[in-house]
Amino acid sequence: PAIFTRAANVYGAGQQLYRIIPRALMAALTGTKLDLHGGGHSQRCFIHIDDVCTGTEQIALNGVPGEAYHLSTTEPISIRELVERVARTFDLSLDEVAQQSEERLGKDDSYLLDSSKMQRELGWAPQTTLDSGIDGVKRWAEARLPFLITEPLAYQHRK
């Protein structure tokens, strides 16, 4: 028996630096600017890894074999607004952290999942707010900055 789970835009401490939340934090911490592809208008629902873990545990214990469950928040945010929110945690403006660039080829306008089945059937709902989650990743990055600045910020394909 198998149960399927889907989550998108998962974030948290320890995440790869090329992902948008740690990349925005690193830009703010290092005084560099990240590219806002297409102006950052695409939308995502970001979910903290802690919520994905509790949801996955709920599914493992109480899910129905053969079913699929989505783990997501219900709060879409544009990439631009997200980077702006990260910048504000440092008392910076969006323009100090990001610059507009051309749209990335093949980029989706949105990644949105409906987790109402999880809420209805398993009583699960995400508990970590985006602001508190960003704050946790910020604390993680600040504590490890000397190491993190030696790491690549761009995607590295591993063979």
Coordinates of C-alpha atoms in Angstrom, one line a residue:
P1 CA 0.0 0.0 0.0
A2 CA 1.2 3.5 -0.8
I3 CA 0.1 7.0 0.1
F4 CA 1.2 9.9 -2.0
T5 CA 2.2 13.4 -0.7
R6 CA 2.9 16.6 -2.6
A7 CA 4.4 19.7 -1.2
A8 CA 5.9 22.7 -3.1
N9 CA 7.9 25.7 -2.0
V10 CA 9.1 24.1 1.2
Y11 CA 11.6 26.2 3.2
G12 CA 13.5 26.2 6.4
A13 CA 16.9 26.3 8.1
G14 CA 19.5 24.3 6.2
Q15 CA 17.8 24.7 2.8
Q16 CA 20.0 25.1 -0.3
L17 CA 21.1 28.7 -0.7
Y18 CA 19.9 29.0 -4.3
R19 CA 16.2 28.8 -3.1
I20 CA 14.5 32.1 -2.9
I21 CA 14.2 32.6 0.9
P22 CA 17.8 31.8 1.8
R23 CA 19.0 33.6 -1.4
A24 CA 17.1 36.8 -0.4
L25 CA 18.5 36.5 3.2
M26 CA 22.0 36.1 1.8
A27 CA 21.6 39.1 -0.4
A28 CA 20.5 41.2 2.5
L29 CA 23.3 39.8 4.8
T30 CA 26.1 40.3 2.2
G31 CA 25.0 43.6 0.5
T32 CA 24.5 41.9 -2.9
K33 CA 21.4 42.0 -5.1
L34 CA 19.4 39.0 -6.3
D35 CA 17.6 39.0 -9.6
L36 CA 13.8 39.3 -9.6
H37 CA 13.0 37.4 -12.7
G38 CA 10.2 39.1 -14.6
G39 CA 9.8 41.5 -11.7
G40 CA 8.9 38.8 -9.2
H41 CA 5.3 38.7 -10.1
S42 CA 4.9 34.9 -10.0
Q43 CA 3.1 33.5 -6.9
R44 CA 3.8 30.7 -4.5
C45 CA 2.5 29.3 -1.3
F46 CA 5.5 28.7 1.0
I47 CA 5.3 26.0 3.6
H48 CA 7.8 25.5 6.5
I49 CA 9.5 22.2 6.7
D50 CA 8.2 21.7 10.3
D51 CA 4.6 21.8 8.9
V52 CA 5.6 19.4 6.1
C53 CA 7.0 17.0 8.7
T54 CA 3.9 17.0 10.9
G55 CA 1.7 16.7 7.9
T56 CA 3.7 13.7 6.6
E57 CA 3.5 12.1 10.0
Q58 CA -0.3 12.6 10.1
I59 CA -0.5 11.0 6.7
A60 CA 1.7 8.0 7.7
L61 CA -0.4 7.4 10.8
N62 CA -3.9 8.2 9.5
G63 CA -3.9 8.5 5.7
V64 CA -5.8 6.2 3.4
P65 CA -3.7 3.9 1.2
G66 CA -4.0 4.8 -2.4
E67 CA -4.9 8.4 -1.7
A68 CA -2.9 11.6 -2.4
Y69 CA -2.5 14.5 0.0
H70 CA -1.2 18.0 -0.6
L71 CA 0.7 19.9 2.0
S72 CA 0.4 23.7 1.5
T73 CA -0.6 26.9 3.1
T74 CA -3.5 29.0 1.8
E75 CA -1.6 32.2 1.5
P76 CA -0.1 32.9 -1.9
I77 CA 2.5 35.6 -2.1
S78 CA 4.4 37.0 -5.0
I79 CA 8.1 36.5 -5.1
R80 CA 8.5 40.3 -5.1
E81 CA 6.4 40.6 -1.9
L82 CA 8.4 37.8 -0.3
V83 CA 11.7 39.4 -1.0
E84 CA 10.3 42.7 0.2
R85 CA 9.3 41.0 3.4
V86 CA 12.8 39.5 3.9
A87 CA 14.3 43.0 3.2
R88 CA 12.1 44.6 5.9
T89 CA 13.5 42.2 8.5
F90 CA 16.8 43.9 7.9
D91 CA 15.3 47.4 7.7
L92 CA 16.2 47.4 4.0
S93 CA 14.1 48.3 0.9
L94 CA 13.4 46.0 -1.9
D95 CA 15.7 47.9 -4.2
E96 CA 18.6 47.4 -1.7
V97 CA 18.2 43.6 -1.9
A98 CA 16.9 42.9 -5.5
Q99 CA 17.0 44.1 -9.0
Q100 CA 14.5 43.4 -11.8
S101 CA 15.7 41.0 -14.6
E102 CA 14.3 39.2 -17.5
E103 CA 11.8 36.4 -17.0
R104 CA 13.4 33.0 -16.7
L105 CA 12.6 30.7 -19.6
G106 CA 10.0 28.1 -18.6
K107 CA 9.2 29.7 -15.2
D108 CA 5.7 29.0 -14.0
D109 CA 3.4 31.8 -13.0
S110 CA 2.3 30.0 -9.8
Y111 CA 2.8 26.9 -7.7
L112 CA -0.3 26.5 -5.6
L113 CA -1.6 23.3 -4.0
D114 CA -5.0 22.8 -2.3
S115 CA -4.5 21.2 1.1
S116 CA -8.2 21.3 2.1
K117 CA -8.3 17.4 2.0
M118 CA -5.6 17.3 4.7
Q119 CA -7.6 19.7 6.8
R120 CA -10.9 18.0 6.2
E121 CA -9.9 14.4 6.6
L122 CA -6.9 14.5 8.9
G123 CA -7.4 17.7 10.9
W124 CA -4.0 19.0 9.7
A125 CA -3.2 22.7 9.1
P126 CA 0.1 24.4 8.9
Q127 CA 1.2 26.2 12.1
T128 CA 4.3 28.2 11.1
T129 CA 3.5 31.7 9.8
L130 CA 5.6 32.9 6.9
D131 CA 7.1 35.7 9.1
S132 CA 8.1 33.4 11.9
G133 CA 9.5 30.9 9.4
I134 CA 11.6 33.6 7.7
D135 CA 12.8 34.8 11.1
G136 CA 14.0 31.2 11.9
V137 CA 15.9 30.9 8.6
K138 CA 17.4 34.4 9.2
R139 CA 18.7 33.3 12.6
W140 CA 20.1 30.1 11.1
A141 CA 21.9 32.1 8.3
E142 CA 23.2 34.8 10.6
A143 CA 24.7 32.1 12.9
R144 CA 26.5 30.4 10.0
L145 CA 27.3 33.4 7.8
P146 CA 31.1 32.8 7.8
F147 CA 30.6 29.4 6.4
L148 CA 27.6 30.3 4.1
I149 CA 29.4 33.0 2.3
T150 CA 31.9 30.4 1.1
E151 CA 29.1 28.3 -0.5
P152 CA 27.7 28.8 -4.0
L153 CA 24.4 30.8 -4.2
A154 CA 23.6 29.4 -7.7
Y155 CA 22.1 26.0 -8.4
Q156 CA 24.8 23.3 -8.7
H157 CA 23.8 20.2 -10.7
R158 CA 25.1 17.1 -9.0
K159 CA 25.8 14.0 -11.0

